[in-house]
Each structure stands twice: as C-alpha cells, then as structure tokens.
Amino acid sequence: MYRTIVLAALAATIAGPALAAGGSCSTAPKSQFKPKATLEAQLTGEGLTVRQIKVEKGCYEVYAVDKAGKKVNLAYNAETLEKLDNAEAGEN
C-alpha cells in the first residue's frame, strides 16, 4: 500500500508540469515566431475583429471584439500560436 502511494505521488510530481493547462509563452528567439498576420487571419476566420496584437515575453497578446460585440483579451504562444488559458501570460 505504501509503495502504491509513493509511486502515485512520484508520477503526479513528474507529470504535473506536462499536464498543466494553458501552455506557456515561447522562449525561442523572435526570428522563430510565426507572423502576427497568420494569427490575425486565424482569429478573423473564427469571427473575431482584431484590434491589436502585441508581443509580450514570447506571447502574442490579442485585443479583439467577438461576434456579439464583447471585447476579448487572448494570449497565444508566439512560436506555435497555441492559445493560452491565461490572457495575461506574457505579463507574468
């Protein structure tokens, strides 16, 4: 029983960072970032009106308006364009 608990705790410790939701900003050089225009085209295709995209520590921080007219703030990994759960990811 003790062995099972220890193994489960160890597995959770190792897998924890990999299972963390939301991803993170890129640590790659800016030359490896995907173009802002690519992200803007993707978001426009999803029905958003993009107001501004800025770079924040390896993330693209997006200010847009959705179909209902609601302002939205989103963050994407600048290298992979993976959407991040934390809209303020680049500011941390």
Tab-separated table of C-alpha atoms in Angstrom:
chain	number	residue	atom	x	y	z
A	1	MET	CA	0.000	0.000	0.000
A	2	TYR	CA	2.759	2.434	0.965
A	3	ARG	CA	4.575	1.613	-2.259
A	4	THR	CA	1.468	2.402	-4.348
A	5	ILE	CA	1.013	5.778	-2.672
A	6	VAL	CA	4.665	6.685	-3.149
A	7	LEU	CA	4.581	5.669	-6.825
A	8	ALA	CA	1.362	7.620	-7.402
A	9	ALA	CA	2.833	10.722	-5.763
A	10	LEU	CA	6.006	10.399	-7.807
A	11	ALA	CA	4.033	10.008	-11.053
A	12	ALA	CA	1.941	13.082	-10.244
A	13	THR	CA	5.064	15.107	-9.497
A	14	ILE	CA	6.687	14.146	-12.777
A	15	ALA	CA	3.551	14.545	-14.903
A	16	GLY	CA	2.329	17.736	-13.224
A	17	PRO	CA	4.145	20.257	-15.412
A	18	ALA	CA	3.261	18.341	-18.569
A	19	LEU	CA	-0.410	18.279	-17.644
A	20	ALA	CA	-0.572	21.926	-16.595
A	21	ALA	CA	-3.366	23.609	-18.519
A	22	GLY	CA	-2.870	26.551	-20.742
A	23	GLY	CA	0.665	26.215	-22.100
A	24	SER	CA	3.251	28.931	-21.817
A	25	CYS	CA	4.951	31.685	-23.744
A	26	SER	CA	7.762	30.859	-26.163
A	27	THR	CA	11.382	31.005	-25.120
A	28	ALA	CA	12.591	30.874	-28.751
A	29	PRO	CA	14.219	33.876	-30.423
A	30	LYS	CA	11.872	36.298	-32.181
A	31	SER	CA	13.115	35.053	-35.550
A	32	GLN	CA	11.226	31.805	-34.867
A	33	PHE	CA	7.902	33.486	-34.035
A	34	LYS	CA	5.071	32.962	-36.501
A	35	PRO	CA	3.900	36.169	-38.204
A	36	LYS	CA	1.216	38.239	-36.488
A	37	ALA	CA	-0.689	38.208	-39.790
A	38	THR	CA	-1.063	34.426	-39.550
A	39	LEU	CA	-2.650	34.719	-36.121
A	40	GLU	CA	-4.842	37.615	-37.215
A	41	ALA	CA	-6.130	35.608	-40.201
A	42	GLN	CA	-6.880	32.649	-37.911
A	43	LEU	CA	-8.812	34.822	-35.459
A	44	THR	CA	-10.709	36.623	-38.215
A	45	GLY	CA	-11.741	33.212	-39.524
A	46	GLU	CA	-13.110	32.438	-36.059
A	47	GLY	CA	-15.302	35.540	-36.222
A	48	LEU	CA	-13.213	37.938	-34.155
A	49	THR	CA	-12.405	41.513	-35.124
A	50	VAL	CA	-8.780	42.016	-34.121
A	51	ARG	CA	-7.988	45.451	-32.701
A	52	GLN	CA	-4.354	44.925	-31.671
A	53	ILE	CA	-1.744	42.176	-31.368
A	54	LYS	CA	1.343	42.890	-29.309
A	55	VAL	CA	4.340	40.814	-28.246
A	56	GLU	CA	4.784	40.206	-24.512
A	57	LYS	CA	7.717	37.981	-23.470
A	58	GLY	CA	7.218	35.280	-26.088
A	59	CYS	CA	3.439	35.609	-26.272
A	60	TYR	CA	1.116	37.383	-28.630
A	61	GLU	CA	-1.424	39.295	-26.587
A	62	VAL	CA	-4.565	39.871	-28.634
A	63	TYR	CA	-7.216	42.525	-28.100
A	64	ALA	CA	-10.303	41.787	-30.175
A	65	VAL	CA	-14.090	42.007	-30.356
A	66	ASP	CA	-16.236	38.878	-30.730
A	67	LYS	CA	-19.370	38.430	-32.858
A	68	ALA	CA	-21.567	39.679	-30.006
A	69	GLY	CA	-19.578	42.912	-29.730
A	70	LYS	CA	-17.863	41.859	-26.496
A	71	LYS	CA	-14.210	42.833	-26.001
A	72	VAL	CA	-11.907	39.839	-25.518
A	73	ASN	CA	-8.298	39.572	-24.416
A	74	LEU	CA	-6.427	36.426	-25.512
A	75	ALA	CA	-2.847	35.160	-25.382
A	76	TYR	CA	-1.039	32.836	-27.780
A	77	ASN	CA	2.413	31.277	-27.795
A	78	ALA	CA	4.230	33.355	-30.432
A	79	GLU	CA	6.167	30.385	-31.808
A	80	THR	CA	3.369	27.804	-32.045
A	81	LEU	CA	0.239	30.003	-31.958
A	82	GLU	CA	-1.096	27.738	-29.193
A	83	LYS	CA	-3.894	29.501	-27.305
A	84	LEU	CA	-3.064	30.011	-23.637
A	85	ASP	CA	-5.564	29.856	-20.792
A	86	ASN	CA	-4.088	32.920	-19.100
A	87	ALA	CA	-4.799	36.000	-21.216
A	88	GLU	CA	-2.095	37.865	-19.281
A	89	ALA	CA	0.558	35.137	-19.747
A	90	GLY	CA	3.158	37.425	-21.294
A	91	GLU	CA	2.947	39.891	-18.442
A	92	ASN	CA	3.920	37.417	-15.719
